Amino acid sequence: IKHSILFSGVRVEKGAKIEDAVVMGKTVIKAGAVVEHCIVAENVVIGENAVVGSMPKGEGHGVATIGSGITIGKGAKIGPNAMVRDCTVGDFTEINASQTNESAIGSHTTVGPFAYVRPNSTIGDHVKVGDFVEIKNSRIGEKTSVAHLSYLGDSDVGKEVNVGCGVVTANYDGKQKFRTRIGDRAFIGCNTNF
């Protein structure tokens, strides 16, 4: 523990590294976890061998902000410049320079850089949410790729779907919102509006 502030009630397991961080109470940092250059709110569980904050040398710098009530899976990487609020983050998932809010993100999933996951979203395992992607109130199935520059709102997207660049779900008629449903293994081309 180096250059950090740990509030009472923080439990740090053997082998965890904490540097230049503020960690609030009732937080558990499991064995082998690295917590650097970040602010961690209370009631957070940081899994075994997870990395929160700065990445290894040369992979970026910046502060990560972890909101209260978060569970971060083992081997996950959060940061730099990530904000995770009221989420569950699966094992070996990476969130890079992105915001995630009130959602569940599966295991072996990548989010970012510069992605925005809004409330009530469920993102499956082995999913790619790439740069400049916004997801709101949607379910994204396993092994789906939303690589870049897309908006999926109020949508149910199946598994193994490829969402091309510039895809938008435009499902509001001025009075009412409707759900957009995209089936398994669909291939959605660039600049498609639903």
XYZ file of C-alpha atoms in Angstrom:
194
model
C 0.000 0.000 0.000
C 1.681 3.158 -1.221
C 0.462 6.802 -1.327
C -3.128 5.716 -0.729
C -6.028 6.419 1.589
C -7.950 3.386 2.845
C -11.053 4.038 4.916
C -11.968 1.750 7.805
C -13.598 -1.517 6.834
C -11.428 -2.095 3.746
C -10.112 -5.657 3.528
C -6.969 -6.221 1.486
C -5.954 -9.831 0.876
C -2.358 -10.982 0.722
C -0.507 -10.090 -2.474
C -2.795 -7.209 -3.495
C -1.104 -3.968 -4.565
C -2.612 -0.553 -3.886
C -0.933 2.649 -5.055
C -2.141 6.265 -5.416
C -5.727 5.257 -4.660
C -8.603 6.226 -2.423
C -10.571 3.176 -1.250
C -13.765 3.608 0.795
C -15.085 1.263 3.505
C -16.547 -2.249 3.247
C -14.511 -2.948 0.120
C -12.702 -6.225 -0.488
C -9.564 -6.325 -2.628
C -8.715 -9.946 -3.350
C -5.305 -11.613 -3.652
C -3.117 -10.466 -6.533
C -5.371 -7.530 -7.456
C -3.717 -4.264 -8.520
C -5.519 -1.022 -7.631
C -3.693 2.086 -8.866
C -4.620 5.679 -9.659
C -8.295 5.270 -8.867
C -11.142 6.117 -6.572
C -13.100 3.135 -5.264
C -16.403 3.723 -3.463
C -17.698 1.538 -0.636
C -19.126 -1.989 -0.899
C -16.968 -3.003 -3.853
C -15.458 -6.422 -4.463
C -12.365 -6.471 -6.675
C -11.615 -9.992 -7.841
C -8.428 -12.010 -7.745
C -5.700 -10.700 -10.083
C -7.948 -7.893 -11.366
C -6.314 -4.616 -12.439
C -8.165 -1.385 -11.649
C -6.826 2.020 -12.692
C -3.647 2.326 -14.700
C -2.620 -0.459 -17.003
C 0.942 -1.807 -17.163
C 3.588 0.613 -18.419
C 2.923 1.909 -21.901
C -0.760 0.861 -21.960
C -2.196 4.191 -20.814
C -2.641 6.433 -17.817
C -5.549 8.077 -16.079
C -7.855 7.712 -13.127
C -10.558 5.054 -12.869
C -13.670 5.698 -10.798
C -15.469 2.706 -9.333
C -18.930 3.387 -7.876
C -20.407 1.666 -4.836
C -21.915 -1.798 -4.938
C -19.721 -3.011 -7.815
C -18.439 -6.541 -8.245
C -15.413 -6.878 -10.512
C -14.541 -10.412 -11.594
C -11.177 -12.117 -11.368
C -8.597 -11.087 -13.931
C -10.714 -8.132 -15.110
C -9.032 -4.891 -16.239
C -10.747 -1.577 -15.544
C -9.164 1.633 -16.782
C -7.506 3.881 -17.462
C -10.101 6.664 -17.563
C -13.005 4.304 -16.916
C -16.075 4.993 -14.811
C -18.018 1.958 -13.591
C -21.188 2.646 -11.598
C -23.636 0.094 -10.158
C -22.448 -2.717 -12.438
C -21.385 -6.304 -12.271
C -18.267 -6.961 -14.348
C -17.458 -10.565 -15.284
C -14.181 -12.436 -15.101
C -11.416 -11.410 -17.532
C -13.465 -8.504 -18.908
C -11.757 -5.266 -19.935
C -13.292 -1.777 -19.719
C -11.000 0.845 -21.239
C -11.690 4.604 -21.139
C -15.466 4.070 -21.070
C -18.507 4.636 -18.866
C -20.765 1.830 -17.699
C -23.864 2.435 -15.585
C -26.360 0.200 -13.774
C -25.716 -2.795 -16.036
C -24.331 -6.331 -16.093
C -21.295 -7.055 -18.261
C -20.355 -10.684 -18.892
C -17.027 -12.486 -18.798
C -14.263 -12.251 -21.437
C -15.914 -9.108 -22.835
C -14.226 -5.901 -24.001
C -15.766 -2.447 -23.668
C -14.163 0.594 -25.221
C -12.375 2.762 -25.663
C -14.922 5.569 -25.516
C -18.005 3.381 -25.184
C -21.059 4.310 -23.122
C -23.182 1.590 -21.519
C -26.321 3.169 -20.120
C -28.642 1.754 -17.433
C -30.559 -1.520 -17.702
C -28.236 -3.171 -20.194
C -27.044 -6.759 -20.101
C -23.978 -7.557 -22.169
C -23.165 -11.249 -22.587
C -19.919 -13.205 -22.496
C -17.236 -12.843 -25.201
C -18.828 -9.640 -26.540
C -17.004 -6.721 -28.135
C -18.390 -3.229 -27.499
C -15.962 -1.040 -29.401
C -15.106 2.615 -29.715
C -17.858 5.212 -29.804
C -20.612 2.649 -29.195
C -23.602 3.527 -27.009
C -25.869 0.848 -25.568
C -29.024 1.709 -23.620
C -31.602 -0.567 -22.005
C -30.530 -3.461 -24.232
C -29.554 -7.121 -24.084
C -26.533 -8.111 -26.171
C -26.069 -11.858 -26.701
C -22.826 -13.798 -26.306
C -20.091 -13.568 -28.937
C -21.707 -10.504 -30.524
C -19.559 -7.718 -31.948
C -20.615 -4.064 -31.949
C -17.228 -2.816 -33.045
C -17.640 0.926 -33.565
C -19.782 4.030 -34.040
C -23.184 2.492 -33.285
C -26.206 3.124 -31.053
C -28.299 0.237 -29.768
C -31.140 1.449 -27.581
C -34.106 -0.543 -26.277
C -32.881 -3.578 -28.213
C -32.598 -7.338 -27.864
C -29.617 -8.534 -29.893
C -29.014 -12.268 -30.286
C -25.790 -14.228 -30.020
C -22.987 -14.205 -32.593
C -24.329 -11.056 -34.287
C -22.056 -8.698 -36.208
C -23.192 -5.078 -35.990
C -21.490 -2.915 -38.626
C -20.264 0.645 -38.288
C -22.921 3.337 -37.997
C -25.863 1.100 -37.027
C -28.660 2.909 -35.171
C -31.843 1.592 -33.609
C -34.333 4.384 -34.269
C -37.307 2.904 -32.459
C -39.135 5.973 -31.167
C -42.093 7.316 -33.141
C -42.367 10.605 -31.264
C -44.834 9.226 -28.724
C -43.770 5.715 -27.845
C -40.587 3.622 -27.744
C -40.557 0.146 -29.218
C -38.055 -2.696 -28.721
C -35.859 -3.687 -31.637
C -35.154 -7.410 -31.915
C -32.193 -8.754 -33.894
C -31.901 -12.556 -34.128
C -28.932 -14.859 -33.601
C -26.068 -14.822 -36.127
C -27.423 -11.797 -38.010
C -24.966 -9.737 -40.064
C -25.910 -6.064 -39.964
C -24.158 -3.939 -42.600
C -22.796 -0.423 -42.195
C -25.096 2.584 -41.834
C -28.226 0.549 -41.130
C -31.119 2.150 -39.258
C -33.761 0.000 -37.583
